[in-house]
Amino acid sequence: MEIPFLNFAPMHQAIEPEMLAAFQRVYASNWFIMGQELEAFEDEYAHANACQYAIGVSNGLDALILSLKVLGIGPGDEVIVPSNTYIATVLAVSHVGAKPVFAEPNAQTYNFDPAKAEAVLSAATKAIMPVHLYGQACAMDEIMAFAEKHQLQVVEDNAQAHLAQFQGQFTGTFGAANGASFYPGKNLGALGDGGVITTNDLALAERLRALRNYGSQKKYHNAEIGYNMRLDELQAAFLRVKLAHLPEWTRQRQEIASWYHTHLPAHPDLILPAVAEGASHSYHLFVVRSSRRDALQSYLHAQGIGTLIHYPIAPHRQEAYQHLNLAEGSFPLAEELAQTVLSLPLWVGMTEGDVEQVAQAIKQFLQR
Ligand SMILES: *Cc1c(COP(=O)(O)O)cnc(C)c1O
């Protein structure tokens, strides 16, 4: 039996009547932008994350751009980002005119490491962007202490970690303004693009609501040079349906991950995900490492098992960042991760039998 890397079907079949009802509600309302669905979703998302304000926006990248912008980060400023993140984190920094400065991650969790960030601090450093990579919460106690000590803003990139927690507090609620994504494959995915900013600061929330909508709070009155970065009513209505199921889906993801831990073999050339003390993991991705990653991926592909690589090229080695002149070897850990990581299938509806089949194929590969 084939096991795809990602399969929306079981999740989407189970909620089809609710999703169609949401569509019909919006269709009948004849109101498609900035209406009741968005307002209700924002309240429900803020409530689900135990934070004060959620501002729906067009996508995760825009959420990060607006978060940096509203905190006054811009030209002349430096922002510390992990060397092993998805490119969007870095792009957000570039788009507000600031300079991304990379810091290597923690070698066990692959997450933001304040000790490594300390080494790249400068007089121009204004903010840090911890990314809760693969769904695991960063060590937010150390990170917030580090930020406070050096008077830095914190913008969490929570695109992959909806409902993960550090010491009982939801990710995306530590920094002053934080971005998340509703790209379809994320743990909470729209049927298209979408994103959200979370904050506990009313003044920031009000400015963000204006910035995403042409800088306008009152129609045809534009207080500042804003954007069109809004979340549609239709996507908000779909997201309301899905948000209600997210705690159960997150629990399922954690269960699937526990099956992997049970069934995958202990082998020196197979590194499994490690969850740090105090952190929870929402398992957006189940990422293993092997020195023979490419051969393992081909072997699994031949057995009908889909895998992906998150991510094959570290941001500093992308053509877009050539001008930073960061040669190969500048960030050895990020580069090693790019060579060795492999994301195994993990989706709502996967059975323990599916996981055993993947684990069995990996075992066979390692024994060859
Ligand atoms: C998906 C993702 C983003 C960007 O989200 P989009 O909605 O695709 O713009 C940003 N950061 C990380 C870590 C992501 O995984």
CSV table of C-alpha atoms and ligand atoms in Angstrom, one decimal:
chain,number,residue,atom,x,y,z
A,1,MET,CA,0.0,0.0,0.0
A,2,GLU,CA,1.3,3.4,-0.9
A,3,ILE,CA,1.8,6.0,1.8
A,4,PRO,CA,1.9,9.5,0.5
A,5,PHE,CA,3.9,12.2,2.3
A,6,LEU,CA,0.7,14.2,2.9
A,7,ASN,CA,-2.9,13.2,2.4
A,8,PHE,CA,-5.7,15.7,3.2
A,9,ALA,CA,-8.5,13.3,2.3
A,10,PRO,CA,-9.3,11.7,5.7
A,11,MET,CA,-9.3,15.1,7.5
A,12,HIS,CA,-11.3,16.9,4.8
A,13,GLN,CA,-13.8,14.1,4.3
A,14,ALA,CA,-14.6,14.1,8.0
A,15,ILE,CA,-15.4,17.9,8.0
A,16,GLU,CA,-17.0,18.2,4.5
A,17,PRO,CA,-20.5,18.9,5.7
A,18,GLU,CA,-19.3,21.7,8.1
A,19,MET,CA,-17.0,23.2,5.4
A,20,LEU,CA,-19.9,23.2,2.8
A,21,ALA,CA,-22.1,24.9,5.4
A,22,ALA,CA,-19.4,27.5,6.0
A,23,PHE,CA,-19.2,28.1,2.3
A,24,GLN,CA,-23.0,28.5,2.0
A,25,ARG,CA,-23.1,30.9,4.9
A,26,VAL,CA,-20.5,33.2,3.2
A,27,TYR,CA,-22.1,32.8,-0.2
A,28,ALA,CA,-25.5,33.7,1.1
A,29,SER,CA,-24.2,36.7,3.0
A,30,ASN,CA,-22.8,38.4,-0.1
A,31,TRP,CA,-20.0,39.8,2.0
A,32,PHE,CA,-16.5,38.6,1.2
A,33,ILE,CA,-13.9,40.8,2.8
A,34,MET,CA,-13.5,42.2,6.3
A,35,GLY,CA,-16.8,41.0,7.8
A,36,GLN,CA,-18.3,38.8,10.5
A,37,GLU,CA,-16.4,35.6,9.7
A,38,LEU,CA,-13.1,37.3,10.0
A,39,GLU,CA,-14.1,39.0,13.3
A,40,ALA,CA,-15.4,35.7,14.7
A,41,PHE,CA,-12.3,33.8,13.6
A,42,GLU,CA,-10.0,36.3,15.1
A,43,ASP,CA,-11.8,36.1,18.5
A,44,GLU,CA,-11.8,32.3,18.3
A,45,TYR,CA,-8.1,32.0,17.4
A,46,ALA,CA,-7.1,34.5,20.1
A,47,HIS,CA,-9.1,32.5,22.6
A,48,ALA,CA,-7.7,29.1,21.5
A,49,ASN,CA,-4.2,30.5,22.0
A,50,ALA,CA,-5.0,32.3,25.3
A,51,CYS,CA,-3.8,35.6,23.9
A,52,GLN,CA,-5.5,39.0,23.6
A,53,TYR,CA,-5.6,39.8,19.9
A,54,ALA,CA,-5.4,38.0,16.6
A,55,ILE,CA,-5.2,39.8,13.3
A,56,GLY,CA,-6.0,37.7,10.2
A,57,VAL,CA,-3.8,38.5,7.2
A,58,SER,CA,-3.1,37.2,3.7
A,59,ASN,CA,-0.4,34.7,4.5
A,60,GLY,CA,2.4,33.8,6.9
A,61,LEU,CA,5.1,35.8,5.2
A,62,ASP,CA,2.9,38.9,5.3
A,63,ALA,CA,2.2,38.2,9.0
A,64,LEU,CA,6.0,38.3,9.7
A,65,ILE,CA,6.5,41.4,7.6
A,66,LEU,CA,3.8,43.3,9.3
A,67,SER,CA,5.0,42.1,12.8
A,68,LEU,CA,8.5,43.5,12.1
A,69,LYS,CA,7.1,46.7,10.6
A,70,VAL,CA,4.7,47.5,13.5
A,71,LEU,CA,7.6,47.1,15.9
A,72,GLY,CA,9.6,49.7,14.0
A,73,ILE,CA,12.2,47.4,12.5
A,74,GLY,CA,13.6,48.8,9.3
A,75,PRO,CA,16.7,50.0,7.4
A,76,GLY,CA,19.9,50.1,9.5
A,77,ASP,CA,18.6,47.4,11.9
A,78,GLU,CA,19.8,43.8,12.2
A,79,VAL,CA,17.5,40.9,13.0
A,80,ILE,CA,18.9,37.6,14.2
A,81,VAL,CA,17.3,34.6,12.5
A,82,PRO,CA,18.1,30.9,12.7
A,83,SER,CA,20.5,29.6,10.0
A,84,ASN,CA,18.2,26.6,9.4
A,85,THR,CA,14.8,28.1,8.9
A,86,TYR,CA,12.4,28.2,6.0
A,87,ILE,CA,13.3,31.1,3.7
A,88,ALA,CA,10.2,33.1,4.6
A,89,THR,CA,11.5,34.1,8.0
A,90,VAL,CA,14.6,35.7,6.4
A,91,LEU,CA,12.6,37.3,3.5
A,92,ALA,CA,10.4,39.1,6.1
A,93,VAL,CA,13.5,40.8,7.5
A,94,SER,CA,14.7,41.8,4.0
A,95,HIS,CA,11.2,43.1,3.0
A,96,VAL,CA,11.2,45.7,5.9
A,97,GLY,CA,14.7,46.8,4.8
A,98,ALA,CA,16.6,45.3,7.8
A,99,LYS,CA,19.5,42.9,7.6
A,100,PRO,CA,19.1,39.3,8.4
A,101,VAL,CA,21.9,37.9,10.7
A,102,PHE,CA,22.1,34.2,11.0
A,103,ALA,CA,22.7,32.2,14.1
A,104,GLU,CA,23.2,28.4,14.3
A,105,PRO,CA,20.4,26.4,16.1
A,106,ASN,CA,20.6,24.0,19.0
A,107,ALA,CA,22.1,20.8,17.8
A,108,GLN,CA,19.4,18.6,19.4
A,109,THR,CA,16.2,20.5,18.8
A,110,TYR,CA,17.3,22.5,15.7
A,111,ASN,CA,15.6,25.5,17.4
A,112,PHE,CA,16.8,29.0,18.3
A,113,ASP,CA,19.8,29.0,20.6
A,114,PRO,CA,20.4,32.2,22.6
A,115,ALA,CA,24.1,31.3,23.2
A,116,LYS,CA,24.7,31.2,19.5
A,117,ALA,CA,22.7,34.4,19.0
A,118,GLU,CA,24.8,36.2,21.6
A,119,ALA,CA,27.9,35.6,19.4
A,120,VAL,CA,26.4,37.6,16.5
A,121,LEU,CA,24.9,40.5,18.5
A,122,SER,CA,25.9,44.0,17.4
A,123,ALA,CA,25.0,47.6,18.2
A,124,ALA,CA,22.5,47.4,15.3
A,125,THR,CA,20.7,44.3,16.5
A,126,LYS,CA,17.0,45.2,17.1
A,127,ALA,CA,15.1,41.9,17.1
A,128,ILE,CA,15.3,38.2,17.2
A,129,MET,CA,13.0,35.7,15.4
A,130,PRO,CA,12.7,32.3,17.1
A,131,VAL,CA,11.1,29.8,14.8
A,132,HIS,CA,9.2,26.9,16.4
A,133,LEU,CA,10.7,24.6,13.8
A,134,TYR,CA,8.8,21.4,12.7
A,135,GLY,CA,6.2,22.2,15.5
A,136,GLN,CA,8.5,22.1,18.6
A,137,ALA,CA,8.3,25.1,20.9
A,138,CYS,CA,11.6,26.9,21.4
A,139,ALA,CA,13.1,27.4,24.9
A,140,MET,CA,11.1,30.6,25.4
A,141,ASP,CA,12.3,31.2,29.0
A,142,GLU,CA,15.9,31.5,27.9
A,143,ILE,CA,15.0,33.4,24.7
A,144,MET,CA,12.8,36.0,26.5
A,145,ALA,CA,15.5,36.5,29.2
A,146,PHE,CA,18.1,37.0,26.4
A,147,ALA,CA,15.9,39.5,24.6
A,148,GLU,CA,15.2,41.4,27.8
A,149,LYS,CA,18.9,41.5,28.7
A,150,HIS,CA,19.8,43.0,25.3
A,151,GLN,CA,16.6,45.0,24.8
A,152,LEU,CA,15.6,43.2,21.7
A,153,GLN,CA,12.1,42.8,20.2
A,154,VAL,CA,10.9,39.2,19.8
A,155,VAL,CA,8.9,38.2,16.8
A,156,GLU,CA,8.1,34.5,16.9
A,157,ASP,CA,7.6,32.6,13.6
A,158,ASN,CA,4.8,30.3,14.7
A,159,ALA,CA,4.0,29.1,11.1
A,160,GLN,CA,4.6,25.4,12.0
A,161,ALA,CA,3.6,25.2,15.6
A,162,HIS,CA,-0.1,26.1,16.2
A,163,LEU,CA,-1.0,25.0,19.7
A,164,ALA,CA,2.5,24.0,20.8
A,165,GLN,CA,3.4,25.2,24.2
A,166,PHE,CA,6.5,26.1,26.3
A,167,GLN,CA,5.9,25.6,30.0
A,168,GLY,CA,2.2,25.7,29.4
A,169,GLN,CA,2.1,28.9,27.4
A,170,PHE,CA,1.2,28.8,23.7
A,171,THR,CA,3.8,29.5,21.1
A,172,GLY,CA,3.1,32.8,19.3
A,173,THR,CA,2.2,34.6,22.6
A,174,PHE,CA,5.6,35.4,24.0
A,175,GLY,CA,6.9,38.0,21.5
A,176,ALA,CA,5.4,41.5,21.1
A,177,ALA,CA,3.9,40.5,17.7
A,178,ASN,CA,4.1,37.1,16.1
A,179,GLY,CA,3.3,35.6,12.8
A,180,ALA,CA,1.7,32.3,11.8
A,181,SER,CA,0.6,30.7,8.5
A,182,PHE,CA,-2.5,28.9,7.3
A,183,TYR,CA,-0.9,27.6,4.1
A,184,PRO,CA,-2.9,24.4,3.4
A,185,GLY,CA,-0.3,22.0,4.6
A,186,LYS,CA,0.3,23.7,7.9
A,187,ASN,CA,-1.3,22.1,11.0
A,188,LEU,CA,-4.1,24.7,10.7
A,189,GLY,CA,-4.5,25.1,7.0
A,190,ALA,CA,-6.9,27.2,4.9
A,191,LEU,CA,-8.2,26.2,1.4
A,192,GLY,CA,-5.7,28.7,0.0
A,193,ASP,CA,-3.4,31.3,1.5
A,194,GLY,CA,-3.9,32.8,5.0
A,195,GLY,CA,-2.0,34.0,8.0
A,196,VAL,CA,-2.4,35.6,11.4
A,197,ILE,CA,-0.5,37.9,13.8
A,198,THR,CA,-0.9,37.5,17.6
A,199,THR,CA,-0.2,40.1,20.1
A,200,ASN,CA,-1.3,41.1,23.7
A,201,ASP,CA,-0.8,44.8,23.0
A,202,LEU,CA,-4.0,46.7,22.0
A,203,ALA,CA,-2.1,49.6,20.4
A,204,LEU,CA,-0.1,47.2,18.2
A,205,ALA,CA,-3.3,45.3,17.3
A,206,GLU,CA,-5.1,48.4,16.2
A,207,ARG,CA,-2.2,49.6,14.1
A,208,LEU,CA,-1.9,46.1,12.5
A,209,ARG,CA,-5.6,46.1,11.7
A,210,ALA,CA,-5.0,49.4,9.8
A,211,LEU,CA,-1.8,48.3,8.2
A,212,ARG,CA,-3.3,45.2,6.6
A,213,ASN,CA,-6.1,47.3,5.1
A,214,TYR,CA,-4.4,50.2,3.3
A,215,GLY,CA,-3.5,51.9,6.5
A,216,SER,CA,-7.1,52.8,7.1
A,217,GLN,CA,-9.3,52.4,10.1
A,218,LYS,CA,-12.0,54.6,8.7
A,219,LYS,CA,-13.0,54.0,5.1
A,220,TYR,CA,-11.2,56.4,2.8
A,221,HIS,CA,-9.2,57.9,5.6
A,222,ASN,CA,-5.6,56.6,5.4
A,223,ALA,CA,-3.5,57.3,8.4
A,224,GLU,CA,-0.4,55.7,7.1
A,225,ILE,CA,1.1,53.9,4.1
A,226,GLY,CA,-0.5,50.5,4.4
A,227,TYR,CA,-0.9,47.3,2.5
A,228,ASN,CA,-3.6,45.1,1.2
A,229,MET,CA,-2.8,42.0,3.3
A,230,ARG,CA,-6.3,40.9,4.4
A,231,LEU,CA,-7.7,37.4,5.1
A,232,ASP,CA,-10.9,36.7,3.1
A,233,GLU,CA,-14.2,35.9,4.7
A,234,LEU,CA,-14.3,32.5,2.9
A,235,GLN,CA,-11.0,31.5,4.3
A,236,ALA,CA,-11.9,32.8,7.8
A,237,ALA,CA,-15.1,30.7,7.7
A,238,PHE,CA,-13.2,27.6,6.7
A,239,LEU,CA,-10.6,28.2,9.3
A,240,ARG,CA,-13.3,28.5,12.0
A,241,VAL,CA,-14.4,25.0,11.2
A,242,LYS,CA,-10.9,23.6,11.3
A,243,LEU,CA,-9.8,25.5,14.4
A,244,ALA,CA,-12.5,23.7,16.4
A,245,HIS,CA,-10.9,20.4,15.4
A,246,LEU,CA,-7.3,21.5,15.9
A,247,PRO,CA,-6.8,20.3,19.5
A,248,GLU,CA,-7.9,16.8,18.5
A,249,TRP,CA,-5.8,16.8,15.3
A,250,THR,CA,-2.8,18.0,17.3
A,251,ARG,CA,-3.4,15.1,19.7
A,252,GLN,CA,-3.5,12.7,16.7
A,253,ARG,CA,-0.3,14.1,15.3
A,254,GLN,CA,1.4,13.5,18.7
A,255,GLU,CA,0.1,10.0,18.8
A,256,ILE,CA,1.4,9.3,15.3
A,257,ALA,CA,4.8,10.6,16.4
A,258,SER,CA,4.8,8.3,19.4
A,259,TRP,CA,4.1,5.4,17.1
A,260,TYR,CA,7.2,6.3,15.1
A,261,HIS,CA,9.2,6.4,18.3
A,262,THR,CA,7.9,2.9,19.1
A,263,HIS,CA,8.4,1.3,15.7
A,264,LEU,CA,11.5,3.0,14.3
A,265,PRO,CA,14.7,1.0,14.9
A,266,ALA,CA,17.5,2.3,17.2
A,267,HIS,CA,20.4,2.7,14.8
A,268,PRO,CA,23.5,4.9,14.9
A,269,ASP,CA,22.7,6.3,11.5
A,270,LEU,CA,19.1,7.3,12.3
A,271,ILE,CA,18.6,10.4,14.5
A,272,LEU,CA,15.0,10.8,15.8
A,273,PRO,CA,13.4,14.1,16.9
A,274,ALA,CA,14.2,15.1,20.5
A,275,VAL,CA,11.8,17.1,22.5
A,276,ALA,CA,13.3,19.5,25.0
A,277,GLU,CA,12.3,19.8,28.7
A,278,GLY,CA,9.4,22.2,29.1
A,279,ALA,CA,8.5,22.1,25.4
A,280,SER,CA,5.6,20.5,23.6
A,281,HIS,CA,5.8,19.4,19.9
A,282,SER,CA,2.8,19.8,17.6
A,283,TYR,CA,4.5,17.6,14.9
A,284,HIS,CA,3.9,19.7,11.9
A,285,LEU,CA,6.7,17.5,10.6
A,286,PHE,CA,8.4,14.3,11.8
A,287,VAL,CA,12.0,14.8,10.8
A,288,VAL,CA,14.7,12.2,11.1
A,289,ARG,CA,18.3,12.4,10.1
A,290,SER,CA,20.7,10.0,8.3
A,291,SER,CA,24.1,10.4,6.7
A,292,ARG,CA,22.6,8.3,3.8
A,293,ARG,CA,19.6,10.6,3.5
A,294,ASP,CA,19.3,10.7,-0.3
A,295,ALA,CA,19.7,6.9,-0.7
A,296,LEU,CA,17.1,6.4,2.1
A,297,GLN,CA,14.7,8.8,0.4
A,298,SER,CA,15.0,6.9,-3.0
A,299,TYR,CA,14.6,3.5,-1.2
A,300,LEU,CA,11.4,4.7,0.5
A,301,HIS,CA,10.1,6.2,-2.8
A,302,ALA,CA,10.6,2.8,-4.5
A,303,GLN,CA,8.5,1.3,-1.8
A,304,GLY,CA,5.7,3.8,-2.4
A,305,ILE,CA,6.5,5.9,0.6
A,306,GLY,CA,6.5,9.7,0.1
A,307,THR,CA,9.0,11.9,2.0
A,308,LEU,CA,10.2,15.5,1.7
A,309,ILE,CA,13.3,17.5,2.7
A,310,HIS,CA,12.8,20.5,5.0
A,311,TYR,CA,15.0,22.2,3.8
A,312,PRO,CA,17.5,21.1,1.1
A,313,ILE,CA,19.4,24.5,1.0
A,314,ALA,CA,20.1,26.7,4.0
A,315,PRO,CA,18.9,30.3,3.5
A,316,HIS,CA,22.5,31.8,3.5
A,317,ARG,CA,23.3,29.5,0.5
A,318,GLN,CA,20.3,30.6,-1.5
A,319,GLU,CA,20.9,32.7,-4.6
A,320,ALA,CA,18.7,35.4,-3.2
A,321,TYR,CA,21.2,35.9,-0.4
A,322,GLN,CA,24.4,35.7,-2.4
A,323,HIS,CA,25.1,39.4,-1.6
A,324,LEU,CA,25.7,38.5,2.0
A,325,ASN,CA,28.8,36.6,0.9
A,326,LEU,CA,28.3,33.7,3.2
A,327,ALA,CA,30.4,30.9,1.7
A,328,GLU,CA,29.9,27.2,2.2
A,329,GLY,CA,31.0,26.4,5.7
A,330,SER,CA,29.7,29.6,7.2
A,331,PHE,CA,27.0,27.8,9.2
A,332,PRO,CA,28.2,24.1,9.4
A,333,LEU,CA,25.2,22.9,11.4
A,334,ALA,CA,22.6,24.4,9.1
A,335,GLU,CA,24.5,23.0,6.2
A,336,GLU,CA,24.7,19.5,7.7
A,337,LEU,CA,21.0,19.6,8.5
A,338,ALA,CA,20.3,20.4,4.9
A,339,GLN,CA,22.3,17.4,3.9
A,340,THR,CA,20.8,14.9,6.4
A,341,VAL,CA,17.1,15.7,7.3
A,342,LEU,CA,14.2,13.8,6.0
A,343,SER,CA,10.5,14.4,6.8
A,344,LEU,CA,8.5,11.2,7.1
A,345,PRO,CA,4.7,10.9,6.3
A,346,LEU,CA,2.6,12.4,9.1
A,347,TRP,CA,-1.0,13.4,8.5
A,348,VAL,CA,-4.3,13.2,10.4
A,349,GLY,CA,-5.9,9.9,9.6
A,350,MET,CA,-2.6,7.9,9.4
A,351,THR,CA,-2.9,4.6,11.2
A,352,GLU,CA,-0.4,2.7,13.4
A,353,GLY,CA,-0.2,0.2,10.5
A,354,ASP,CA,0.9,2.9,8.1
A,355,VAL,CA,3.6,4.0,10.6
A,356,GLU,CA,4.8,0.4,11.0
A,357,GLN,CA,5.1,0.0,7.2
A,358,VAL,CA,7.3,3.2,7.0
A,359,ALA,CA,9.3,2.0,10.0
A,360,GLN,CA,9.8,-1.5,8.5
A,361,ALA,CA,11.0,0.0,5.2
A,362,ILE,CA,13.5,2.2,7.0
A,363,LYS,CA,14.7,-0.8,9.1
A,364,GLN,CA,15.3,-2.8,5.9
A,365,PHE,CA,17.2,0.0,4.4
A,366,LEU,CA,19.5,0.4,7.4
A,367,GLN,CA,20.2,-3.3,7.5
A,368,ARG,CA,21.3,-3.5,3.9
B,1,LIG,C1,5.1,28.3,5.9
B,1,LIG,C2,6.1,29.1,6.6
B,1,LIG,C3,6.1,30.5,6.5
B,1,LIG,C4,5.4,31.2,5.5
B,1,LIG,O1,4.0,31.1,5.5
B,1,LIG,P1,3.2,31.3,4.1
B,1,LIG,O2,1.8,31.3,4.6
B,1,LIG,O3,3.5,30.2,3.1
B,1,LIG,O4,3.6,32.7,3.6
B,1,LIG,C5,7.0,31.2,7.3
B,1,LIG,N1,7.8,30.6,8.2
B,1,LIG,C6,7.8,29.2,8.3
B,1,LIG,C7,8.8,28.6,9.3
B,1,LIG,C8,7.0,28.4,7.5
B,1,LIG,O5,7.0,27.1,7.7
